[in-house]
Every structure is written in structure tokens, then in C-alpha cells.
Coordinates of C-alpha atoms and ligand atoms in Angstrom, one line a residue:
M1 CA 0.5 0.1 -0.1
P2 CA 1.8 3.8 -0.7
D3 CA 3.6 4.9 2.2
G4 CA 1.3 7.9 4.1
Q5 CA -1.2 7.8 1.8
S6 CA -4.5 9.2 3.3
F7 CA -7.3 7.4 4.8
Y8 CA -10.6 9.1 6.6
I9 CA -13.2 7.1 8.2
T10 CA -16.0 8.1 10.8
T11 CA -18.8 7.0 12.4
P12 CA -22.1 8.1 12.8
I13 CA -22.2 10.9 15.4
Y14 CA -24.7 9.6 18.3
Y15 CA -27.6 11.2 19.6
V16 CA -27.4 11.9 23.0
N17 CA -30.7 11.4 24.0
D18 CA -29.7 8.0 25.4
K19 CA -26.6 6.3 27.2
P20 CA -24.5 4.0 24.3
H21 CA -25.2 0.9 23.9
I22 CA -24.0 -2.7 22.2
G23 CA -24.8 -1.1 18.9
H24 CA -23.1 2.2 18.9
A25 CA -20.3 0.2 20.6
Y26 CA -20.2 -1.8 17.5
T27 CA -19.7 0.4 15.0
T28 CA -17.4 2.8 16.3
L29 CA -15.2 -0.9 17.2
A30 CA -15.6 -1.8 13.4
C31 CA -14.5 1.9 12.4
D32 CA -11.5 1.3 14.9
V33 CA -10.5 -1.8 13.4
V34 CA -10.4 -0.7 10.3
A35 CA -8.4 2.4 11.2
R36 CA -6.4 0.4 12.9
F37 CA -5.3 -1.7 10.3
M38 CA -4.5 1.1 7.5
R39 CA -2.3 3.0 10.4
L40 CA 0.0 -0.4 10.7
D41 CA 0.0 -0.8 6.7
G42 CA 1.3 2.3 6.7
R43 CA -1.3 4.9 6.0
R44 CA -2.3 8.1 7.3
V45 CA -5.7 8.3 9.2
H46 CA -8.3 10.5 10.7
F47 CA -10.6 8.8 12.7
L48 CA -13.5 10.8 13.4
T49 CA -16.2 10.1 16.4
G50 CA -19.0 12.2 18.5
T51 CA -22.4 12.9 19.3
D52 CA -25.3 14.3 17.4
E53 CA -26.8 16.9 20.0
H54 CA -29.5 19.1 18.3
G55 CA -33.0 18.4 17.6
Q56 CA -36.1 18.0 19.1
K57 CA -35.5 14.6 20.6
V58 CA -32.6 15.5 22.3
E59 CA -34.6 18.9 23.6
K60 CA -37.1 16.4 24.3
S61 CA -34.9 14.2 26.4
A62 CA -33.3 17.3 27.9
A63 CA -36.8 18.7 29.4
A64 CA -37.7 15.2 30.3
A65 CA -34.2 14.7 32.5
G66 CA -35.1 18.8 33.9
M67 CA -32.1 19.7 32.5
D68 CA -30.6 22.8 30.6
P69 CA -30.3 21.2 26.9
L70 CA -26.6 22.0 26.8
A71 CA -25.9 20.7 30.4
F72 CA -27.6 17.3 29.2
C73 CA -25.7 17.1 26.4
D74 CA -22.4 17.5 27.9
Q75 CA -23.7 14.8 30.4
V76 CA -24.6 11.9 28.0
S77 CA -21.5 13.1 25.5
E78 CA -18.9 12.1 28.1
Q79 CA -20.6 8.8 28.4
F80 CA -19.6 8.3 24.9
R81 CA -16.2 9.4 25.3
V82 CA -16.1 6.9 27.9
L83 CA -17.4 4.4 26.3
A84 CA -14.6 5.1 23.4
N85 CA -11.6 5.0 25.9
A86 CA -13.5 1.9 27.2
L87 CA -13.4 -0.1 24.2
N88 CA -9.8 1.1 23.5
I89 CA -11.0 2.8 20.7
S90 CA -8.3 4.7 18.4
N91 CA -10.1 7.7 17.6
D92 CA -8.2 11.0 16.5
D93 CA -11.5 13.7 16.8
F94 CA -14.2 13.5 18.8
I95 CA -16.5 16.0 17.5
R96 CA -20.0 17.4 19.3
T97 CA -22.4 19.6 17.2
T98 CA -22.8 21.8 19.9
E99 CA -19.2 22.9 19.3
P100 CA -18.8 26.4 17.6
R101 CA -16.6 25.2 14.7
H102 CA -19.4 22.7 14.3
I103 CA -22.0 25.8 13.8
A104 CA -19.5 28.1 11.8
S105 CA -19.6 24.7 9.6
C106 CA -23.1 23.8 9.2
Q107 CA -23.6 28.2 8.4
A108 CA -21.0 27.9 5.8
L109 CA -22.9 24.9 3.5
W110 CA -26.2 26.8 4.5
Q111 CA -24.7 29.9 2.7
R112 CA -22.7 28.3 0.3
L113 CA -26.4 26.4 -0.3
V114 CA -28.5 29.4 -0.5
E115 CA -25.6 31.4 -3.2
R116 CA -26.1 28.3 -5.2
G117 CA -30.3 29.0 -5.5
E118 CA -30.4 25.1 -4.0
I119 CA -32.3 26.6 -0.7
Y120 CA -35.7 27.9 -0.6
L121 CA -38.0 29.6 1.6
G122 CA -41.4 27.4 1.6
S123 CA -43.8 25.9 4.0
Y124 CA -44.0 22.5 5.3
S125 CA -47.2 20.5 6.4
G126 CA -46.9 16.2 6.5
W127 CA -46.1 13.8 9.2
Y128 CA -42.8 14.1 11.3
S129 CA -41.4 11.6 13.3
V130 CA -39.2 12.6 16.6
R131 CA -37.4 9.4 17.1
D132 CA -36.3 8.9 13.6
E133 CA -36.1 13.0 13.7
A134 CA -37.1 12.0 10.1
F135 CA -40.0 14.0 7.4
Y136 CA -43.0 11.3 6.3
T137 CA -45.9 11.4 3.6
E138 CA -49.0 9.7 4.2
A139 CA -47.9 6.9 1.6
D140 CA -45.3 6.7 3.9
L141 CA -47.3 5.7 7.1
V142 CA -48.0 2.1 8.1
D143 CA -50.9 1.6 10.1
G144 CA -50.2 5.7 11.1
K145 CA -47.1 5.2 11.9
A146 CA -43.4 5.7 10.4
P147 CA -42.4 2.3 8.9
T148 CA -39.8 2.2 11.2
G149 CA -42.6 1.8 13.8
A150 CA -42.2 4.7 15.2
P151 CA -44.9 7.4 16.5
V152 CA -45.4 10.2 14.0
E153 CA -46.9 13.9 14.4
W154 CA -48.4 16.2 12.0
V155 CA -46.6 19.2 11.3
E156 CA -47.3 22.5 9.5
E157 CA -44.6 25.2 9.5
P158 CA -42.9 27.6 7.6
S159 CA -39.4 26.2 6.3
Y160 CA -37.0 26.3 4.1
F161 CA -36.4 23.5 1.4
F162 CA -33.7 21.9 -0.6
R163 CA -34.0 21.0 -4.0
L164 CA -33.8 17.8 -3.8
S165 CA -36.0 16.5 -6.7
A166 CA -33.5 18.3 -9.1
W167 CA -30.4 16.1 -8.0
G168 CA -32.1 12.3 -8.8
D169 CA -30.9 12.1 -11.7
K170 CA -27.4 13.4 -10.9
L171 CA -27.5 10.7 -7.8
L172 CA -28.2 7.9 -10.4
K173 CA -25.2 8.6 -12.2
F174 CA -22.8 9.1 -9.8
Y175 CA -23.8 5.7 -7.9
E176 CA -23.1 3.9 -11.3
E177 CA -19.9 5.6 -11.7
N178 CA -18.9 5.1 -8.3
P179 CA -20.2 1.2 -8.2
S180 CA -18.5 0.9 -4.6
F181 CA -20.1 3.8 -3.4
I182 CA -22.3 2.2 -1.3
G183 CA -21.5 -1.4 -0.1
P184 CA -22.8 -3.8 1.0
E185 CA -24.4 -4.4 -2.6
S186 CA -28.0 -4.9 -1.3
R187 CA -27.9 -1.4 0.5
K188 CA -27.2 -0.7 -2.8
N189 CA -29.9 -1.2 -4.5
E190 CA -32.4 -0.5 -2.0
V191 CA -31.1 2.9 -2.2
V192 CA -31.4 3.1 -5.9
S193 CA -34.7 2.0 -6.4
F194 CA -35.3 4.9 -3.8
V195 CA -33.8 7.0 -6.2
K196 CA -35.7 6.2 -9.0
S197 CA -38.8 6.3 -7.6
G198 CA -38.4 9.9 -7.9
L199 CA -37.3 12.4 -4.6
R200 CA -39.2 15.2 -3.4
D201 CA -37.6 18.4 -2.4
L202 CA -36.8 18.6 1.7
S203 CA -37.5 20.6 4.7
V204 CA -34.5 21.7 6.2
S205 CA -35.3 23.9 8.8
R206 CA -37.8 23.7 11.4
A207 CA -39.5 27.0 13.0
S208 CA -41.3 25.6 16.2
F209 CA -38.6 24.7 18.2
S210 CA -35.0 26.7 18.9
W211 CA -32.5 23.5 19.8
G212 CA -30.2 24.0 16.6
V213 CA -28.0 25.7 14.6
P214 CA -29.7 29.8 13.6
V215 CA -30.3 29.7 10.0
P216 CA -28.1 32.2 9.5
N217 CA -30.1 35.6 8.5
D218 CA -33.2 34.1 9.7
P219 CA -33.1 33.5 13.1
A220 CA -36.9 32.0 13.3
H221 CA -35.7 28.6 11.6
V222 CA -33.0 26.4 13.2
M223 CA -31.4 23.8 10.5
Y224 CA -33.1 20.7 10.9
V225 CA -30.8 18.0 12.6
W226 CA -30.0 15.7 9.7
L227 CA -28.6 18.9 7.7
D228 CA -26.5 19.9 10.8
A229 CA -25.3 16.5 11.7
L230 CA -23.9 14.8 8.4
T231 CA -21.8 18.2 7.7
N232 CA -20.0 17.3 10.8
Y233 CA -17.5 15.0 8.6
I234 CA -16.5 17.9 6.4
T235 CA -16.0 20.5 10.0
A236 CA -14.0 18.4 11.8
V237 CA -11.1 17.8 8.5
G238 CA -11.6 21.7 8.8
F239 CA -14.5 23.4 6.4
P240 CA -15.1 25.8 5.6
D241 CA -11.8 26.5 5.5
V242 CA -11.2 24.0 2.0
Q243 CA -7.6 25.1 1.1
S244 CA -7.0 23.4 4.7
E245 CA -4.1 21.0 5.0
S246 CA -7.0 18.7 6.8
Y247 CA -9.2 19.4 4.3
K248 CA -7.3 18.6 1.6
A249 CA -5.4 15.6 2.8
F250 CA -8.8 13.9 4.2
W251 CA -11.6 15.1 2.0
P252 CA -13.7 13.3 1.1
A253 CA -13.8 10.5 3.2
N254 CA -13.0 7.2 2.4
V255 CA -16.0 6.1 3.9
H256 CA -18.5 6.8 6.4
V257 CA -19.3 3.1 8.6
V258 CA -22.8 3.5 9.5
G259 CA -26.3 1.1 10.3
K260 CA -28.1 -0.1 8.4
D261 CA -30.8 2.5 9.8
I262 CA -29.3 5.3 8.6
V263 CA -28.1 4.7 4.7
R264 CA -30.5 6.7 2.9
F265 CA -29.2 9.9 5.1
H266 CA -25.5 9.0 4.0
A267 CA -25.5 7.8 0.5
V268 CA -28.5 10.2 -0.8
Y269 CA -29.5 13.6 0.9
W270 CA -25.2 13.9 2.1
P271 CA -24.4 13.6 -1.2
A272 CA -26.6 15.5 -2.9
F273 CA -26.3 18.1 0.2
L274 CA -22.0 18.4 -0.9
M275 CA -22.6 18.1 -4.8
A276 CA -25.5 21.3 -4.9
A277 CA -22.5 22.6 -2.9
E278 CA -20.0 22.1 -5.1
L279 CA -18.4 20.0 -2.6
A280 CA -16.8 16.6 -3.1
P281 CA -19.3 14.1 -1.9
P282 CA -17.5 10.7 0.3
K283 CA -16.3 7.6 -1.8
G284 CA -17.9 5.0 0.5
V285 CA -21.1 4.6 2.8
F286 CA -21.0 1.2 4.1
A287 CA -23.9 -0.2 6.6
H288 CA -23.7 -2.5 8.5
G289 CA -26.7 -5.3 10.0
W290 CA -28.1 -5.1 13.3
W291 CA -27.8 -6.7 16.3
T292 CA -30.9 -8.4 18.1
N293 CA -30.2 -9.8 22.0
E294 CA -31.2 -13.8 21.8
G295 CA -33.3 -13.2 19.0
Q296 CA -35.4 -10.6 20.4
K297 CA -35.0 -6.5 18.5
I298 CA -33.1 -4.4 21.2
S299 CA -35.0 -2.1 22.6
K300 CA -35.6 0.5 26.0
S301 CA -38.9 -0.8 26.2
L302 CA -38.3 -4.3 26.0
G303 CA -35.2 -3.6 28.7
N304 CA -33.3 -5.6 26.9
T305 CA -30.5 -3.3 25.8
I306 CA -26.4 -4.7 26.3
D307 CA -24.6 -2.4 28.2
P308 CA -21.5 -2.3 26.1
F309 CA -19.1 -1.7 29.7
E310 CA -20.8 -5.0 31.4
L311 CA -19.8 -7.1 28.4
I312 CA -15.9 -5.4 28.6
E313 CA -16.4 -6.2 32.5
T314 CA -17.9 -9.6 32.2
Y315 CA -16.0 -10.9 29.7
G316 CA -12.9 -8.8 29.0
L317 CA -11.7 -5.8 26.3
D318 CA -10.3 -8.0 24.0
Q319 CA -12.9 -10.9 24.3
T320 CA -15.6 -8.5 23.8
R321 CA -13.8 -7.1 20.7
Y322 CA -13.2 -10.0 18.6
F323 CA -16.7 -11.9 19.6
L324 CA -18.4 -8.6 18.2
L325 CA -16.5 -8.5 14.8
R326 CA -16.0 -12.5 14.6
E327 CA -19.7 -13.6 15.1
V328 CA -21.4 -12.4 12.6
P329 CA -20.2 -11.3 9.0
F330 CA -20.3 -7.6 8.8
G331 CA -23.3 -5.7 6.4
Q332 CA -25.5 -8.7 7.9
D333 CA -27.6 -9.0 11.0
G334 CA -27.1 -11.0 14.0
D335 CA -28.1 -11.6 17.0
F336 CA -25.7 -11.7 20.6
S337 CA -25.6 -14.6 22.6
R338 CA -24.1 -14.9 25.8
Q339 CA -23.3 -18.5 25.2
A340 CA -22.0 -17.8 21.2
M341 CA -20.0 -15.3 23.1
I342 CA -18.3 -17.9 25.5
N343 CA -18.2 -20.2 23.3
R344 CA -15.7 -18.3 21.0
I345 CA -14.0 -17.0 23.6
N346 CA -12.8 -21.0 24.7
A347 CA -12.4 -22.5 21.1
D348 CA -11.4 -20.0 19.3
L349 CA -9.2 -17.8 21.7
A350 CA -8.4 -20.0 24.3
N351 CA -8.1 -23.4 23.0
N352 CA -6.9 -22.4 18.9
L353 CA -4.7 -19.3 19.1
G354 CA -4.2 -19.1 22.9
N355 CA -3.1 -22.7 23.3
L356 CA -0.7 -22.5 19.7
T357 CA 0.9 -19.8 21.3
Q358 CA 1.7 -21.4 25.1
R359 CA 2.6 -24.9 23.6
V360 CA 5.1 -23.3 21.3
L361 CA 7.0 -20.7 23.8
S362 CA 6.7 -22.6 26.9
Q363 CA 8.8 -25.7 24.9
V364 CA 11.0 -22.8 23.4
Q365 CA 11.7 -21.4 27.2
K366 CA 12.5 -24.9 28.6
S367 CA 14.4 -26.6 25.4
C368 CA 15.8 -23.5 23.0
G369 CA 17.4 -22.2 26.4
A370 CA 14.7 -18.9 26.5
A371 CA 15.9 -17.7 23.3
A372 CA 14.6 -18.1 19.5
P373 CA 15.3 -21.1 18.0
A374 CA 17.4 -21.3 15.1
L375 CA 15.9 -22.5 11.3
G376 CA 17.3 -25.2 9.7
A377 CA 16.8 -26.6 6.7
L378 CA 13.1 -26.1 6.1
T379 CA 11.0 -28.8 4.4
A380 CA 7.7 -28.8 1.9
E381 CA 5.5 -28.9 5.4
D382 CA 7.7 -25.7 7.1
E383 CA 7.9 -23.9 3.6
A384 CA 3.8 -24.9 3.5
L385 CA 3.2 -23.3 6.8
L386 CA 5.2 -19.9 6.3
A387 CA 4.4 -19.3 3.2
Q388 CA 0.7 -19.2 4.5
A389 CA 2.0 -16.9 7.1
R390 CA 3.4 -14.6 4.8
G391 CA 0.8 -14.7 2.3
L392 CA -1.8 -12.9 4.4
L393 CA -1.3 -9.5 4.5
P394 CA -2.6 -8.9 0.5
V395 CA -5.3 -11.5 1.2
L396 CA -6.4 -9.1 4.5
R397 CA -6.5 -6.0 2.3
S398 CA -8.5 -7.3 -0.2
S399 CA -11.1 -8.1 2.7
M400 CA -10.7 -4.8 4.1
E401 CA -11.1 -3.1 0.9
K402 CA -14.3 -4.7 0.8
Y403 CA -15.2 -4.0 4.7
E404 CA -15.0 -8.0 5.2
L405 CA -14.1 -7.6 8.5
H406 CA -15.2 -11.4 9.1
H407 CA -13.2 -12.5 6.4
V408 CA -10.0 -10.7 7.9
L409 CA -10.4 -12.7 11.5
A410 CA -11.7 -16.2 9.8
Q411 CA -8.5 -15.8 7.5
L412 CA -6.0 -15.5 10.7
W413 CA -7.7 -18.2 12.2
A414 CA -7.4 -20.3 9.3
V415 CA -3.3 -19.7 9.8
S416 CA -4.1 -20.9 13.4
D417 CA -5.3 -23.7 12.5
A418 CA -2.7 -24.6 10.1
A419 CA -0.2 -24.1 12.8
N420 CA -1.7 -26.1 14.7
L421 CA -2.5 -28.9 12.6
Y422 CA 1.6 -28.6 12.2
I423 CA 2.2 -28.7 15.5
D424 CA 0.5 -32.2 15.7
Q425 CA 2.2 -33.0 13.1
Q426 CA 5.7 -32.4 13.5
A427 CA 5.5 -33.3 17.6
P428 CA 8.3 -31.4 18.4
W429 CA 8.4 -32.8 21.8
T430 CA 9.3 -36.2 19.9
L431 CA 11.7 -34.0 18.6
K432 CA 13.5 -33.3 21.3
K433 CA 14.8 -36.6 22.4
T434 CA 15.7 -37.9 18.5
D435 CA 16.7 -34.8 16.9
Q436 CA 17.1 -31.3 18.2
V437 CA 18.3 -29.4 15.3
R438 CA 15.0 -30.5 13.1
M439 CA 12.7 -29.7 16.6
A440 CA 14.2 -25.8 16.7
T441 CA 13.8 -25.8 13.0
V442 CA 9.6 -26.8 13.7
L443 CA 9.8 -24.5 17.0
G444 CA 11.1 -21.3 14.7
V445 CA 8.9 -22.1 12.3
L446 CA 5.8 -21.5 14.5
V447 CA 7.9 -18.7 15.9
E448 CA 7.5 -16.9 13.0
T449 CA 4.0 -18.1 12.0
I450 CA 3.1 -17.2 15.8
R451 CA 4.7 -13.7 15.1
I452 CA 3.7 -13.0 11.9
L453 CA -0.1 -13.3 13.7
A454 CA 0.3 -11.0 16.3
L455 CA 1.1 -8.3 13.9
L456 CA -2.2 -8.5 12.3
I457 CA -4.4 -9.2 15.2
Q458 CA -3.3 -5.7 16.2
P459 CA -6.1 -4.2 14.4
V460 CA -8.8 -6.2 16.4
M461 CA -7.2 -7.4 20.0
P462 CA -4.3 -4.2 20.4
D463 CA -3.8 -5.4 24.2
S464 CA -3.7 -9.0 23.5
A465 CA -1.4 -9.0 20.6
A466 CA 0.6 -6.6 22.3
K467 CA 1.3 -9.3 24.9
M468 CA 2.3 -11.6 22.3
L469 CA 4.6 -9.0 20.7
D470 CA 6.1 -8.9 24.5
L471 CA 7.0 -12.6 24.6
L472 CA 8.2 -12.7 21.3
A473 CA 10.7 -9.6 22.9
I474 CA 9.2 -7.7 19.9
P475 CA 10.6 -4.0 19.7
A476 CA 7.6 -1.2 19.4
D477 CA 9.8 -0.1 16.2
A478 CA 9.3 -3.3 14.8
R479 CA 4.9 -4.1 15.0
G480 CA 4.1 -2.6 11.7
F481 CA 2.6 -4.5 9.4
D482 CA 6.3 -3.9 6.8
A483 CA 8.3 -5.8 9.5
I484 CA 5.9 -8.9 8.9
A485 CA 8.8 -9.4 6.0
N486 CA 11.6 -8.8 8.3
G487 CA 11.6 -11.9 9.8
P488 CA 12.3 -14.3 11.5
I489 CA 13.5 -13.0 15.0
A490 CA 17.3 -13.4 15.0
A491 CA 18.0 -16.7 16.4
G492 CA 19.0 -16.3 20.3
T493 CA 16.8 -13.6 21.1
P494 CA 16.1 -14.0 25.0
L495 CA 12.4 -14.5 25.0
P496 CA 11.0 -14.0 28.3
A497 CA 9.1 -16.8 30.4
P498 CA 5.7 -17.1 28.3
Q499 CA 1.9 -16.4 30.4
G500 CA -0.6 -16.8 29.3
V501 CA -2.5 -14.2 26.8
F502 CA -6.4 -15.8 26.3
P503 CA -7.9 -16.9 29.6
R504 CA -10.4 -19.9 29.6
F505 CA -13.5 -18.3 30.1
E506 CA -14.8 -20.7 33.1
T507 CA -18.9 -20.7 33.0
A508 CA -19.3 -20.5 36.4
K509 CA -18.4 -17.0 36.0
A510 CA -21.5 -16.2 34.3
Ligands
LIG1 O1 -28.6 7.7 13.8 N1 -27.1 -2.7 16.2 O2 -27.7 8.3 15.5 P1 -27.9 7.4 16.9 C1 -26.2 -2.2 15.4 N2 -27.9 10.5 15.5 N3 -26.0 -0.8 15.7 C2 -27.1 -0.2 16.1 C3 -27.9 -1.0 16.7 C4 -28.2 -1.9 16.7 N4 -28.8 -3.1 17.2 N5 -28.5 0.4 17.2 C5 -27.9 1.7 16.8 C6 -28.6 8.3 14.8 N6 -26.9 1.1 16.2 C7 -27.4 10.1 14.4 C8 -26.4 9.6 13.0 S1 -24.5 10.8 11.6 C9 -24.5 12.4 10.5 C10 -26.0 10.8 12.5 C11 -25.8 2.3 16.1 O3 -27.1 7.8 18.0 C12 -25.7 1.8 14.4 O4 -24.3 2.6 13.8 O5 -29.7 6.7 16.6 C13 -26.7 2.8 14.3 O6 -26.2 3.7 12.4 C14 -26.3 4.2 14.9 O7 -25.9 3.1 16.0 C15 -27.8 5.0 15.3 O8 -27.1 5.8 16.4

């Protein structure tokens, strides 16, 4: 991958109407894995997350809590920051839409749209869902509710409109010219058919409440919360200063990772706003699926939200990170179950990679003088395992390009499986009695395989990978992916006494 090439990735900015749950943790975690992978692969990464603090939903939640909206936002936004820390998220920035930099950016984008004749004053009468922060027509409603099941209310008020109806053909052309703009494929079809069905002008201001970014020159209006929220992606890289180093380096973003619930806002409205303002649309939007809890939809009213802090506490941080990304193909819906989590921890981590590492490093400690073994002549089996490990990076890169995070993990574990098979077949514990040179070679091949696996699992399990790399005495400056080609570890390098990296989860603890 070209050295230093920039990579800009974003999470949605989360509403501060409620505390963070597993869904938020999941999106942020997935972005973290991609961001860490790209950094280790030599890219210059900007990774953004943050909170969406304006609009009626937040205003109502603050009122319900008996708090001033900003004080309420301060409190809930802080919980999202705390979650990011607890999840070991490597974000470069955390944006809040109540910050002055963002308000200035929204107003500048608005002005660009006004100057280009893309916004006009009219009046809106129709349905609005505060929970979805979305406008609906009569025809959209299902049994008197939004298609999402959210309640709607009738709204009649003066409103500014964005000429979305004029952008349908341009959007379709844009999707056609940029076939990888929306992923996965199934989401793309959904978006294209929505645009083909015809777009109506979009109401982009509200006049019946005040918790939002004031519309320039018309303070009776605040901007529609989605126009405000989407703009965060350019605010964070320096907009309206389009000549700034960060804007030039990072815009357009490589990918906005979102849940499937908010694809339309990102793949239709956002590129239309940007094109209308003569700014570049993002390069990609990737929508992941929806988590259910033990087969049930997750909702506050069912009382079955999953607390990410509790998961980390119970199962461990890296275990939680691994499970969420391994269990469900990224892009598809998935079900959370505690039993599935325990199975993964024990089967994939403790018994597979953990046991491999422990067996190899214990024997190196006992039988190779606690130092990296010397590789002798290599057999076809040795070459095959090394080739599989050394060939991982390009394979992982191509899965990463498509955001197939589950494939990345599956491919790493295929090598761990192969190494476990190899150790059983080569039986270095028997070789100890018969052929110590061959024993050292077998252990050396395994140490090299483990080194490559440890380097490559860093994006998903940064702490555990660091422990493995410490056990291999790999210096901090030799932990980038470019170090993969620099193995094996010099024979005779002293190795510390091994310690377990992936403990078994004992069910009694659950
Ligand atoms: O929509 N499974 O914020 P939000 C998987 N502020 N992911 C889930 C999930 C679940 N059950 N529940 C939530 C907003 N998510 C806007 C975004 S962006 C410019 C503005 C994740 O707090 C998923 O990423 O409702 C979803 O898109 C996001 O949380 C919605 O967060």
C-alpha cells in the first residue's frame, strides 16, 4: 500500500438522548479495527467519532430530565467518550455538534447552498417522527406510524427546502460511476430504487423549536438536525476552510460506516447536499446490520439493551472486540448470545490461538534456552506454513477494502488452525529426544507464524497482540505491517517466560 496515503473513516455521530449501548459500541469498534489496520499498513489515518446533540429528540430528552439542553448534552456526550476509552478506540477526534467550529461549518454550508439557489423558503405540512428525526408522507405511513414503527406527529410550519428533486438523475449517475460507493451490494439496490422512485424537495429547517443551529439571516429557523449532523464529517477536517491542509488531505472521506437504519441519509441526502454545494461527495458509505439480543429486537421498552461496559467487565475487552466482529459477517444482521460469546472465547481464543502460543513458547523456554530458535533446512511442510502466514497481508488487505471484517478474522484463524495441525504433525516434543536441530526448526517456523499472526491481530485485539509481541521480544518500532517481511526473529534473541494471553472463560463466572 502506498506509504502515507491518507484514509478518513467516520462513525455516525450518536444522539445524546440516551446512554450508549452495544449497537453504538459495534459501529465504533468496527471503524477502530479498520483505522488501526490502515495505520499499521502505513496509511495516514483520520478517524472520527462524536455526538449528535441538536434537534427535537434531544431537546425533549433534556426537558424530561429537567435539564438545560447543553448541560444534558455535556453529560451524555461524556458517556460516549468514556465508552470509546473503555473500548480502546483509537479515534483522532471526537466531535460534538454543539461546538462553535461545527456551528460555523453548518452555516457556511448553508450559505453555499443559498448562493447556488439550492434552498428556498416555503412551508411544510406533513408527518414528522421525532424518534427518527425524519419527515414522512401519508403514503409512507404503516398503520398510522412511520415505516420504522416510530410514532409520527402532524407538522405545519414555515420551512426552508433543499431542491432534492433536482438531484435524482445526478445521484443515479454518481452511483453508476462509483460502483463501490454503497456497500454492501444489497443496500445499494435499496438506495437506487428509492432514488428511482422520485425524490421530493426536502425540508431543511424547523421553526417550532429552537434547539439547533440558527439559519443564517433568519433566526426564527434552526437547521434540520440531519443537515446539521451530516455536516460534522466536513467540519472535523477543517470546513469551511477548504484550503486547509486537513481538508485537502482527508476530504472526501474514504468511508462513512453506518448502521442500515441511516443509509438513506448518508447515501442520498448527504451526497446531494455536497454536490449542490460544489463539494466532493464521500468515496463510500458502508452499512452494517442490526444486532438482536438472544433473538429479540433490542429496545429500551423491552428492557433488553446490552450494556457494553458490562460485556467488557464480564468477558474482557479484547474478547468482546473479537466476538462482536467475528460472530456476524459485517453487513449482515446478527444475534447476540452469551453462550455464543463464551464458545468463541474458549474455542477460538483460549483453545486455538492461545494454546498454540502457550505450547510453542513454553517449549522454546524449556528446550531452546529461552531464546528464539535457529531455523535449519526447511521441509515442504515448513515452507507451506510460512508461505501461508507470509501471504496473509495481501489477502487481508483485499478483505479490508470490502470491509469484510469477519473474513479478515477467518483468514487469520485459518493460519492458526494450520499451525495447530502442523505442531501436532511435527511433534516437536518428540523431536526433542530424537533430533534437536529439527526441533528448533519446527519451533522456529511456529514462532515466526505466531509473530505474523500477532502483528496482524493488532487491529482487532490491540492489548492481547501487544502481550504476544512482548513475549516474542519484538521492539515497539517493529510492530507495523512492514515488519512482516523482516522475520524471522534473530536466533538467540532472549525471550521472556511465557504467560497465558487468552484465558478460558469458566462458565461459573457467567
Ligand atoms: O442515527 N445494531 O444516531 P443514533 C447495530 N445521530 N447497530 C446499532 C444498533 C443495533 N441494534 N442500534 C444502534 C443517529 N446502532 C444519528 C446519526 S450521523 C451524521 C447521525 C448504531 O444514536 C448504528 O450505527 O440513533 C446506527 O446507525 C447508529 O447506532 C444510530 O445511532
